[in-house]
Amino acid sequence: MTLLYHGLEERGLVWRDIVAARVPQMPLLRWGHDEVDPQEVRYIAAWNAPAEFFGQFPNLEILFSVGAGIDQLPINALPPHVRVVRMVEQGIITGMAEYVALACLALHRDLPFFISEQRAGRWSYRHTRLASQSRIGVMGLGELGRAALDVLRPLGFPLSGWSRSGREIEGVTCFAGTSTLDAFLAQSDILVCLLPLTDETRGILCRANFAKMPAGSAVINAGRGGHLVADDLIEALDAGRLRAAMLDVTNPEPLPEGHPFYRHPAIFLTPHVAAETRHDTAGNVLADNLERLLAGEALLGEVDRKRGY
Ligand code: NDP
Ligand code: OXD
């Protein structure tokens, strides 16, 4: 019964030691370093690998994603009985909350405008607003969306959130399902995408939806690059329909040299660093799940494969 790790070597060493200390009956073997009998592999922890990699292990039972998202893994190529578990860990959650606070404050206080004026050598005064005047709408009210709202709440922004099934969150106006999307967008001066990438959410940041937002609003995408239609964003920014965008994720990644996002004055890019899986906290979450597995308990972060997240 082998647990196999495929990914960054540095993380593999930390996880090997955490698992050895906490679940000694299930040693973690590292792909490319340890001798592995493919027939024995029941569990794999990986960020990403091609379908052929997973195809080598006929007895695979559970795939643990190293990340919170799973769309980077070839899930549809796995046999239907294979369970998929995503990473729900405090390092990712805290990192994302920090990024969303940074991005919302930067857009709310017009930092893109002041940076470009500085670069042009101009001392340009522009009146600022208070947080109470910028309505923030968060798409996705899962682990990350809720943590983002928690850091925004004390700053005084009027907050709303949109999810599939609806939530009740203190101080947040919650919208549920596609029938409420237009109303949600219409009152989002700053829109934050923290959705998982599924067939239903792909391309959701598009011309039709930008047109439903208040004129001069701003967009933050920290979900996945596939949520955004790149040409529609550029068109909306150039037409002044949208004021600015902060993007942590793109399609593809890395963004190819010469892509218009790099030089667009109203687009601010970070290279998928909003939240990182932290070796120590995430290694302990993996160990928690192995303990749960051995005890026959429900796993943290198990994905509904039909739903896609
Ligand atoms: P969760 O699964 O906890 O939450 C997903 C949320 O999205 C839920 O509220 C869900 O609704 C909602 N949702 C899913 N599909 C739809 C839909 N069709 N319409 C409306 N709402 C929908 O995920 P996390 O919060 O942990 O992570 C979200 C995503 O963030 C990840 O999938 C990943 O892509 C991205 N991510 C990006 C990182 C980065 O560094 N940029 C780092 C980590 C993650 P409901 O509550 O009703 O189920
Ligand atoms: C994740 C990510 O899904 O880093 O965890 O994008």
mmCIF file of C-alpha atoms and ligand atoms in Angstrom:
data_model
loop_
_atom_site.group_PDB
_atom_site.id
_atom_site.type_symbol
_atom_site.label_atom_id
_atom_site.label_comp_id
_atom_site.label_asym_id
_atom_site.label_seq_id
_atom_site.Cartn_x
_atom_site.Cartn_y
_atom_site.Cartn_z
ATOM 1 C CA MET A 1 0.000 0.000 0.000
ATOM 2 C CA THR A 2 2.158 2.843 -1.286
ATOM 3 C CA LEU A 3 1.703 6.614 -0.957
ATOM 4 C CA LEU A 4 3.573 8.251 -3.831
ATOM 5 C CA TYR A 5 4.569 11.917 -4.045
ATOM 6 C CA HIS A 6 5.167 13.645 -7.398
ATOM 7 C CA GLY A 7 6.275 17.275 -7.391
ATOM 8 C CA LEU A 8 8.757 19.794 -6.007
ATOM 9 C CA GLU A 9 11.684 18.002 -4.406
ATOM 10 C CA GLU A 10 11.915 20.393 -1.471
ATOM 11 C CA ARG A 11 8.258 19.856 -0.549
ATOM 12 C CA GLY A 12 8.631 16.097 -0.990
ATOM 13 C CA LEU A 13 11.375 15.985 1.642
ATOM 14 C CA VAL A 14 9.311 17.973 4.147
ATOM 15 C CA TRP A 15 6.216 15.859 3.522
ATOM 16 C CA ARG A 16 8.208 12.618 3.748
ATOM 17 C CA ASP A 17 9.383 13.593 7.222
ATOM 18 C CA ILE A 18 5.967 14.803 8.424
ATOM 19 C CA VAL A 19 4.251 11.632 7.190
ATOM 20 C CA ALA A 20 7.016 9.430 8.676
ATOM 21 C CA ALA A 21 6.540 11.096 12.065
ATOM 22 C CA ARG A 22 2.749 11.076 12.097
ATOM 23 C CA VAL A 23 1.707 8.069 9.994
ATOM 24 C CA PRO A 24 4.732 5.743 10.124
ATOM 25 C CA GLN A 25 2.729 2.822 8.767
ATOM 26 C CA MET A 26 2.388 4.634 5.401
ATOM 27 C CA PRO A 27 5.827 5.884 4.239
ATOM 28 C CA LEU A 28 5.766 8.524 1.522
ATOM 29 C CA LEU A 29 7.832 7.517 -1.524
ATOM 30 C CA ARG A 30 9.113 10.232 -3.823
ATOM 31 C CA TRP A 31 8.773 9.751 -7.579
ATOM 32 C CA GLY A 32 12.195 9.907 -9.223
ATOM 33 C CA HIS A 33 14.018 9.258 -5.925
ATOM 34 C CA ASP A 34 12.625 6.121 -4.320
ATOM 35 C CA GLU A 35 12.039 2.689 -5.762
ATOM 36 C CA VAL A 36 8.345 2.322 -6.549
ATOM 37 C CA ASP A 37 6.328 -0.749 -7.519
ATOM 38 C CA PRO A 38 3.465 0.716 -9.634
ATOM 39 C CA GLN A 39 1.171 -2.169 -8.629
ATOM 40 C CA GLU A 40 1.491 -1.128 -4.978
ATOM 41 C CA VAL A 41 0.590 2.537 -5.440
ATOM 42 C CA ARG A 42 -2.816 3.277 -3.861
ATOM 43 C CA TYR A 43 -2.437 6.986 -3.123
ATOM 44 C CA ILE A 44 -0.699 9.776 -5.022
ATOM 45 C CA ALA A 45 -0.047 13.364 -3.956
ATOM 46 C CA ALA A 46 0.706 15.628 -6.932
ATOM 47 C CA TRP A 47 0.255 19.185 -8.174
ATOM 48 C CA ASN A 48 0.164 18.227 -11.824
ATOM 49 C CA ALA A 49 1.210 15.410 -14.142
ATOM 50 C CA PRO A 50 -0.015 14.137 -17.511
ATOM 51 C CA ALA A 51 -2.715 11.452 -17.743
ATOM 52 C CA GLU A 52 -0.085 8.890 -18.829
ATOM 53 C CA PHE A 53 1.677 9.313 -15.507
ATOM 54 C CA PHE A 54 -1.412 8.307 -13.527
ATOM 55 C CA GLY A 55 -2.165 5.545 -16.062
ATOM 56 C CA GLN A 56 0.885 3.636 -14.767
ATOM 57 C CA PHE A 57 -0.803 2.869 -11.467
ATOM 58 C CA PRO A 58 -3.635 0.384 -11.983
ATOM 59 C CA ASN A 59 -4.505 0.254 -8.273
ATOM 60 C CA LEU A 60 -4.725 3.989 -7.622
ATOM 61 C CA GLU A 61 -7.527 4.783 -5.163
ATOM 62 C CA ILE A 62 -7.022 8.392 -4.109
ATOM 63 C CA LEU A 63 -5.378 11.374 -5.773
ATOM 64 C CA PHE A 64 -4.444 14.153 -3.346
ATOM 65 C CA SER A 65 -4.020 17.518 -5.082
ATOM 66 C CA VAL A 66 -1.116 19.564 -3.739
ATOM 67 C CA GLY A 67 -3.221 22.656 -4.505
ATOM 68 C CA ALA A 68 -6.653 23.935 -3.523
ATOM 69 C CA GLY A 69 -7.725 23.644 -7.148
ATOM 70 C CA ILE A 70 -7.858 20.413 -9.133
ATOM 71 C CA ASP A 71 -8.357 21.574 -12.717
ATOM 72 C CA GLN A 72 -4.601 21.354 -13.350
ATOM 73 C CA LEU A 73 -4.825 17.565 -12.911
ATOM 74 C CA PRO A 74 -6.188 15.245 -15.637
ATOM 75 C CA ILE A 75 -9.181 14.278 -13.483
ATOM 76 C CA ASN A 76 -11.385 13.186 -16.376
ATOM 77 C CA ALA A 77 -8.800 10.619 -17.431
ATOM 78 C CA LEU A 78 -8.912 8.870 -14.039
ATOM 79 C CA PRO A 79 -11.131 5.816 -13.602
ATOM 80 C CA PRO A 80 -14.450 6.830 -11.979
ATOM 81 C CA HIS A 81 -13.744 5.032 -8.695
ATOM 82 C CA VAL A 82 -10.611 7.123 -7.983
ATOM 83 C CA ARG A 83 -11.323 9.653 -5.238
ATOM 84 C CA VAL A 84 -9.904 13.169 -5.598
ATOM 85 C CA VAL A 85 -9.001 15.293 -2.580
ATOM 86 C CA ARG A 86 -7.993 18.937 -2.813
ATOM 87 C CA MET A 87 -5.732 20.781 -0.376
ATOM 88 C CA VAL A 88 -7.552 22.812 2.258
ATOM 89 C CA GLU A 89 -4.806 24.308 4.386
ATOM 90 C CA GLN A 90 -4.273 27.499 6.356
ATOM 91 C CA GLY A 91 -1.198 28.625 4.387
ATOM 92 C CA ILE A 92 -3.192 28.862 1.147
ATOM 93 C CA ILE A 93 -6.156 30.447 2.912
ATOM 94 C CA THR A 94 -4.107 33.139 4.670
ATOM 95 C CA GLY A 95 -2.067 33.849 1.533
ATOM 96 C CA MET A 96 -5.195 34.380 -0.536
ATOM 97 C CA ALA A 97 -6.811 36.613 2.068
ATOM 98 C CA GLU A 98 -3.661 38.787 2.031
ATOM 99 C CA TYR A 99 -3.649 38.977 -1.764
ATOM 100 C CA VAL A 100 -7.322 39.930 -2.001
ATOM 101 C CA ALA A 101 -6.884 42.638 0.651
ATOM 102 C CA LEU A 102 -3.896 44.010 -1.283
ATOM 103 C CA ALA A 103 -5.683 43.935 -4.632
ATOM 104 C CA CYS A 104 -8.946 45.433 -3.362
ATOM 105 C CA LEU A 105 -7.194 48.260 -1.533
ATOM 106 C CA ALA A 106 -4.940 48.970 -4.522
ATOM 107 C CA LEU A 107 -7.896 49.230 -6.891
ATOM 108 C CA HIS A 108 -10.120 51.049 -4.418
ATOM 109 C CA ARG A 109 -7.419 53.705 -3.843
ATOM 110 C CA ASP A 110 -6.588 53.983 -7.589
ATOM 111 C CA LEU A 111 -3.016 52.797 -7.134
ATOM 112 C CA PRO A 112 -2.739 51.895 -10.867
ATOM 113 C CA PHE A 113 -3.499 55.537 -11.773
ATOM 114 C CA PHE A 114 -1.024 56.965 -9.250
ATOM 115 C CA ILE A 115 1.716 54.556 -10.347
ATOM 116 C CA SER A 116 1.303 55.463 -13.992
ATOM 117 C CA GLU A 117 1.305 59.184 -13.175
ATOM 118 C CA GLN A 118 4.476 58.767 -11.139
ATOM 119 C CA ARG A 119 6.157 56.901 -14.022
ATOM 120 C CA ALA A 120 5.148 59.737 -16.347
ATOM 121 C CA GLY A 121 6.767 62.211 -13.951
ATOM 122 C CA ARG A 122 3.474 63.898 -13.039
ATOM 123 C CA TRP A 123 2.204 65.013 -9.607
ATOM 124 C CA SER A 124 -1.471 64.288 -10.317
ATOM 125 C CA TYR A 125 -3.985 64.859 -7.575
ATOM 126 C CA ARG A 126 -7.157 62.807 -7.733
ATOM 127 C CA HIS A 127 -9.821 62.622 -5.029
ATOM 128 C CA THR A 128 -10.024 59.325 -3.222
ATOM 129 C CA ARG A 129 -13.001 57.425 -1.862
ATOM 130 C CA LEU A 130 -13.590 55.763 1.458
ATOM 131 C CA ALA A 131 -14.070 52.010 1.653
ATOM 132 C CA SER A 132 -17.752 52.564 2.355
ATOM 133 C CA GLN A 133 -18.029 53.883 -1.228
ATOM 134 C CA SER A 134 -16.537 50.834 -3.019
ATOM 135 C CA ARG A 135 -18.789 47.809 -3.185
ATOM 136 C CA ILE A 136 -16.856 44.548 -3.424
ATOM 137 C CA GLY A 137 -18.402 41.395 -4.887
ATOM 138 C CA VAL A 138 -16.681 38.061 -4.335
ATOM 139 C CA MET A 139 -17.468 35.217 -6.746
ATOM 140 C CA GLY A 140 -17.033 31.928 -4.902
ATOM 141 C CA LEU A 141 -17.814 31.635 -1.204
ATOM 142 C CA GLY A 142 -15.679 28.605 -0.444
ATOM 143 C CA GLU A 143 -12.646 28.441 1.822
ATOM 144 C CA LEU A 144 -10.891 31.259 -0.017
ATOM 145 C CA GLY A 145 -13.834 33.533 -0.766
ATOM 146 C CA ARG A 146 -14.927 33.485 2.876
ATOM 147 C CA ALA A 147 -11.390 34.159 4.147
ATOM 148 C CA ALA A 148 -11.105 37.102 1.735
ATOM 149 C CA LEU A 149 -14.389 38.528 3.004
ATOM 150 C CA ASP A 150 -13.170 38.176 6.593
ATOM 151 C CA VAL A 151 -10.191 40.452 5.933
ATOM 152 C CA LEU A 152 -12.240 42.960 3.934
ATOM 153 C CA ARG A 153 -15.072 43.283 6.482
ATOM 154 C CA PRO A 154 -13.200 45.347 9.122
ATOM 155 C CA LEU A 155 -12.054 47.777 6.418
ATOM 156 C CA GLY A 156 -15.646 48.924 5.911
ATOM 157 C CA PHE A 157 -16.331 47.883 2.320
ATOM 158 C CA PRO A 158 -19.948 47.008 1.494
ATOM 159 C CA LEU A 159 -19.593 43.293 0.717
ATOM 160 C CA SER A 160 -21.487 40.797 -1.349
ATOM 161 C CA GLY A 161 -20.807 37.249 -2.455
ATOM 162 C CA TRP A 162 -22.055 34.875 -5.114
ATOM 163 C CA SER A 163 -22.008 31.099 -5.021
ATOM 164 C CA ARG A 164 -23.853 28.159 -6.440
ATOM 165 C CA SER A 165 -25.866 27.050 -3.467
ATOM 166 C CA GLY A 166 -25.977 30.204 -1.349
ATOM 167 C CA ARG A 167 -24.488 30.995 2.048
ATOM 168 C CA GLU A 168 -25.218 33.074 5.083
ATOM 169 C CA ILE A 169 -22.188 35.173 6.022
ATOM 170 C CA GLU A 170 -22.278 37.936 8.580
ATOM 171 C CA GLY A 171 -22.079 41.377 6.985
ATOM 172 C CA VAL A 172 -22.222 39.999 3.447
ATOM 173 C CA THR A 173 -25.159 40.140 1.031
ATOM 174 C CA CYS A 174 -25.174 36.658 -0.452
ATOM 175 C CA PHE A 175 -26.461 35.784 -3.910
ATOM 176 C CA ALA A 176 -27.039 32.209 -5.066
ATOM 177 C CA GLY A 177 -27.051 30.654 -8.511
ATOM 178 C CA THR A 178 -27.090 31.849 -12.089
ATOM 179 C CA SER A 179 -30.462 33.582 -11.766
ATOM 180 C CA THR A 180 -28.904 36.109 -9.365
ATOM 181 C CA LEU A 181 -25.663 36.702 -11.252
ATOM 182 C CA ASP A 182 -26.837 39.861 -13.031
ATOM 183 C CA ALA A 183 -28.044 41.486 -9.804
ATOM 184 C CA PHE A 184 -24.775 40.555 -8.079
ATOM 185 C CA LEU A 185 -22.648 41.997 -10.910
ATOM 186 C CA ALA A 186 -24.710 45.191 -11.083
ATOM 187 C CA GLN A 187 -23.603 46.154 -7.581
ATOM 188 C CA SER A 188 -19.942 45.074 -7.721
ATOM 189 C CA ASP A 189 -17.597 48.051 -8.112
ATOM 190 C CA ILE A 190 -14.709 45.650 -7.546
ATOM 191 C CA LEU A 191 -15.293 42.070 -8.636
ATOM 192 C CA VAL A 192 -13.092 39.324 -7.172
ATOM 193 C CA CYS A 193 -13.094 35.896 -8.825
ATOM 194 C CA LEU A 194 -12.321 33.026 -6.456
ATOM 195 C CA LEU A 195 -14.250 30.315 -8.252
ATOM 196 C CA PRO A 196 -12.970 26.868 -9.157
ATOM 197 C CA LEU A 197 -12.559 26.308 -12.895
ATOM 198 C CA THR A 198 -15.364 24.039 -14.126
ATOM 199 C CA ASP A 199 -17.430 23.762 -17.305
ATOM 200 C CA GLU A 200 -19.907 26.141 -15.660
ATOM 201 C CA THR A 201 -17.421 28.821 -14.650
ATOM 202 C CA ARG A 202 -15.024 28.805 -17.615
ATOM 203 C CA GLY A 203 -15.070 32.212 -19.351
ATOM 204 C CA ILE A 204 -17.322 33.794 -16.720
ATOM 205 C CA LEU A 205 -15.247 37.003 -16.772
ATOM 206 C CA CYS A 206 -16.425 37.992 -20.246
ATOM 207 C CA ARG A 207 -17.815 40.894 -22.255
ATOM 208 C CA ALA A 208 -21.461 40.097 -21.432
ATOM 209 C CA ASN A 209 -20.762 40.059 -17.705
ATOM 210 C CA PHE A 210 -18.479 43.112 -17.748
ATOM 211 C CA ALA A 211 -21.372 44.973 -19.397
ATOM 212 C CA LYS A 212 -23.556 44.215 -16.365
ATOM 213 C CA MET A 213 -21.101 45.758 -13.896
ATOM 214 C CA PRO A 214 -21.197 49.434 -12.906
ATOM 215 C CA ALA A 215 -19.332 51.631 -15.405
ATOM 216 C CA GLY A 216 -15.710 52.121 -14.366
ATOM 217 C CA SER A 217 -15.567 49.062 -12.122
ATOM 218 C CA ALA A 218 -12.514 46.851 -11.619
ATOM 219 C CA VAL A 219 -11.791 43.139 -11.755
ATOM 220 C CA ILE A 220 -9.502 40.869 -9.731
ATOM 221 C CA ASN A 221 -8.926 37.318 -10.928
ATOM 222 C CA ALA A 222 -7.221 34.975 -8.485
ATOM 223 C CA GLY A 223 -9.196 31.884 -9.503
ATOM 224 C CA ARG A 224 -7.868 30.455 -12.761
ATOM 225 C CA GLY A 225 -6.819 31.986 -16.076
ATOM 226 C CA GLY A 226 -9.620 30.067 -17.805
ATOM 227 C CA HIS A 227 -12.224 32.170 -15.999
ATOM 228 C CA LEU A 228 -11.235 35.221 -18.025
ATOM 229 C CA VAL A 229 -11.730 35.945 -21.723
ATOM 230 C CA ALA A 230 -8.553 37.927 -22.425
ATOM 231 C CA ASP A 231 -9.779 39.830 -25.484
ATOM 232 C CA ASP A 232 -12.979 40.850 -23.706
ATOM 233 C CA LEU A 233 -10.984 42.277 -20.807
ATOM 234 C CA ILE A 234 -8.750 44.332 -23.083
ATOM 235 C CA GLU A 235 -11.769 45.588 -25.004
ATOM 236 C CA ALA A 236 -13.591 46.595 -21.788
ATOM 237 C CA LEU A 237 -10.507 48.380 -20.430
ATOM 238 C CA ASP A 238 -9.780 50.187 -23.687
ATOM 239 C CA ALA A 239 -13.404 51.322 -23.920
ATOM 240 C CA GLY A 240 -13.254 52.601 -20.317
ATOM 241 C CA ARG A 241 -16.084 50.243 -19.319
ATOM 242 C CA LEU A 242 -13.674 48.752 -16.789
ATOM 243 C CA ARG A 243 -11.107 50.857 -14.958
ATOM 244 C CA ALA A 244 -8.404 48.326 -14.088
ATOM 245 C CA ALA A 245 -7.716 44.642 -13.544
ATOM 246 C CA MET A 246 -5.418 42.723 -11.241
ATOM 247 C CA LEU A 247 -4.682 39.222 -12.472
ATOM 248 C CA ASP A 248 -2.812 36.551 -10.564
ATOM 249 C CA VAL A 249 -3.712 33.784 -13.007
ATOM 250 C CA THR A 250 -3.617 33.654 -16.801
ATOM 251 C CA ASN A 251 -4.239 31.255 -19.625
ATOM 252 C CA PRO A 252 -1.708 29.910 -20.410
ATOM 253 C CA GLU A 253 0.818 30.078 -17.606
ATOM 254 C CA PRO A 254 3.451 31.300 -17.932
ATOM 255 C CA LEU A 255 1.963 34.045 -20.082
ATOM 256 C CA PRO A 256 3.922 34.063 -23.368
ATOM 257 C CA GLU A 257 6.363 36.863 -24.072
ATOM 258 C CA GLY A 258 4.707 39.732 -25.919
ATOM 259 C CA HIS A 259 1.197 39.008 -24.597
ATOM 260 C CA PRO A 260 -0.769 42.298 -24.464
ATOM 261 C CA PHE A 261 -1.435 41.856 -20.722
ATOM 262 C CA TYR A 262 2.241 42.550 -19.974
ATOM 263 C CA ARG A 263 2.170 46.097 -21.272
ATOM 264 C CA HIS A 264 -1.449 47.139 -20.814
ATOM 265 C CA PRO A 265 -1.469 50.214 -18.555
ATOM 266 C CA ALA A 266 -4.604 49.133 -16.694
ATOM 267 C CA ILE A 267 -3.582 45.514 -16.063
ATOM 268 C CA PHE A 268 -1.497 44.457 -13.067
ATOM 269 C CA LEU A 269 -0.089 40.963 -13.164
ATOM 270 C CA THR A 270 1.378 38.652 -10.582
ATOM 271 C CA PRO A 271 2.666 35.212 -11.667
ATOM 272 C CA HIS A 272 0.235 32.912 -9.793
ATOM 273 C CA VAL A 273 1.565 33.791 -6.368
ATOM 274 C CA ALA A 274 -1.637 34.907 -4.626
ATOM 275 C CA ALA A 275 -1.515 31.840 -2.412
ATOM 276 C CA GLU A 276 1.059 29.089 -2.161
ATOM 277 C CA THR A 277 0.772 25.659 -0.616
ATOM 278 C CA ARG A 278 2.988 25.854 2.474
ATOM 279 C CA HIS A 279 5.177 22.793 2.963
ATOM 280 C CA ASP A 280 4.632 22.476 6.706
ATOM 281 C CA THR A 281 0.954 23.283 7.148
ATOM 282 C CA ALA A 282 -0.010 21.390 3.993
ATOM 283 C CA GLY A 283 2.127 18.378 4.959
ATOM 284 C CA ASN A 284 0.231 18.198 8.214
ATOM 285 C CA VAL A 285 -3.105 18.383 6.395
ATOM 286 C CA LEU A 286 -1.975 15.448 4.227
ATOM 287 C CA ALA A 287 -1.055 13.559 7.405
ATOM 288 C CA ASP A 288 -4.464 14.452 8.936
ATOM 289 C CA ASN A 289 -6.115 12.942 5.887
ATOM 290 C CA LEU A 290 -3.993 9.788 6.021
ATOM 291 C CA GLU A 291 -4.974 9.351 9.665
ATOM 292 C CA ARG A 292 -8.621 9.855 8.722
ATOM 293 C CA LEU A 293 -8.248 7.351 5.898
ATOM 294 C CA LEU A 294 -6.821 4.731 8.223
ATOM 295 C CA ALA A 295 -9.608 5.409 10.727
ATOM 296 C CA GLY A 296 -12.267 5.112 7.998
ATOM 297 C CA GLU A 297 -13.320 8.749 8.445
ATOM 298 C CA ALA A 298 -14.352 11.343 5.855
ATOM 299 C CA LEU A 299 -11.421 13.121 4.181
ATOM 300 C CA LEU A 300 -10.919 16.889 4.351
ATOM 301 C CA GLY A 301 -11.403 18.515 0.951
ATOM 302 C CA GLU A 302 -12.821 15.538 -0.924
ATOM 303 C CA VAL A 303 -13.992 16.684 -4.343
ATOM 304 C CA ASP A 304 -17.353 15.835 -5.852
ATOM 305 C CA ARG A 305 -16.078 14.590 -9.202
ATOM 306 C CA LYS A 306 -19.451 15.098 -10.913
ATOM 307 C CA ARG A 307 -19.664 18.719 -9.778
ATOM 308 C CA GLY A 308 -16.021 19.321 -10.664
ATOM 309 C CA TYR A 309 -14.879 20.966 -7.405
HETATM 310 P P1 NDP B 1 -14.104 25.878 -2.621
HETATM 311 O O1 NDP B 1 -14.429 24.611 -3.313
HETATM 312 O O2 NDP B 1 -13.983 25.897 -1.143
HETATM 313 O O3 NDP B 1 -15.194 26.993 -3.011
HETATM 314 C C1 NDP B 1 -15.683 27.143 -4.299
HETATM 315 C C2 NDP B 1 -16.791 28.179 -4.288
HETATM 316 O O4 NDP B 1 -17.190 28.440 -5.640
HETATM 317 C C3 NDP B 1 -18.051 27.684 -3.549
HETATM 318 O O5 NDP B 1 -18.632 28.749 -2.842
HETATM 319 C C4 NDP B 1 -18.963 27.261 -4.705
HETATM 320 O O6 NDP B 1 -20.337 27.367 -4.417
HETATM 321 C C5 NDP B 1 -18.589 28.285 -5.742
HETATM 322 N N1 NDP B 1 -18.957 27.805 -7.079
HETATM 323 C C6 NDP B 1 -18.508 26.706 -7.740
HETATM 324 N N2 NDP B 1 -19.114 26.598 -8.931
HETATM 325 C C7 NDP B 1 -19.972 27.632 -9.019
HETATM 326 C C8 NDP B 1 -20.894 28.059 -10.009
HETATM 327 N N3 NDP B 1 -21.073 27.384 -11.140
HETATM 328 N N4 NDP B 1 -21.622 29.168 -9.772
HETATM 329 C C9 NDP B 1 -21.479 29.851 -8.608
HETATM 330 N N5 NDP B 1 -20.612 29.501 -7.628
HETATM 331 C C10 NDP B 1 -19.871 28.409 -7.837
HETATM 332 O O7 NDP B 1 -12.767 26.425 -3.301
HETATM 333 P P2 NDP B 1 -11.643 27.365 -2.650
HETATM 334 O O8 NDP B 1 -12.296 28.576 -2.117
HETATM 335 O O9 NDP B 1 -10.753 26.595 -1.759
HETATM 336 O O10 NDP B 1 -10.763 27.702 -3.949
HETATM 337 C C11 NDP B 1 -11.339 28.360 -5.079
HETATM 338 C C12 NDP B 1 -10.361 28.362 -6.231
HETATM 339 O O11 NDP B 1 -9.295 29.281 -6.011
HETATM 340 C C13 NDP B 1 -9.623 27.048 -6.514
HETATM 341 O O12 NDP B 1 -10.447 26.129 -7.184
HETATM 342 C C14 NDP B 1 -8.487 27.523 -7.377
HETATM 343 O O13 NDP B 1 -8.872 27.526 -8.743
HETATM 344 C C15 NDP B 1 -8.256 28.961 -6.938
HETATM 345 N N6 NDP B 1 -6.958 29.107 -6.241
HETATM 346 C C16 NDP B 1 -6.068 30.028 -6.721
HETATM 347 C C17 NDP B 1 -4.868 30.226 -6.101
HETATM 348 C C18 NDP B 1 -3.914 31.255 -6.557
HETATM 349 O O14 NDP B 1 -2.774 31.323 -6.048
HETATM 350 N N7 NDP B 1 -4.286 32.122 -7.487
HETATM 351 C C19 NDP B 1 -4.489 29.453 -4.900
HETATM 352 C C20 NDP B 1 -5.497 28.525 -4.470
HETATM 353 C C21 NDP B 1 -6.678 28.363 -5.148
HETATM 354 P P3 NDP B 1 -21.033 26.471 -3.261
HETATM 355 O O15 NDP B 1 -20.581 27.102 -1.968
HETATM 356 O O16 NDP B 1 -22.473 26.667 -3.511
HETATM 357 O O17 NDP B 1 -20.535 25.080 -3.454
HETATM 358 C C1 OXD B 2 -3.922 26.130 -5.878
HETATM 359 C C2 OXD B 2 -3.082 27.144 -6.520
HETATM 360 O O1 OXD B 2 -4.872 25.647 -6.499
HETATM 361 O O2 OXD B 2 -1.994 27.463 -6.002
HETATM 362 O O3 OXD B 2 -3.639 25.804 -4.714
HETATM 363 O O4 OXD B 2 -3.472 27.694 -7.550
#
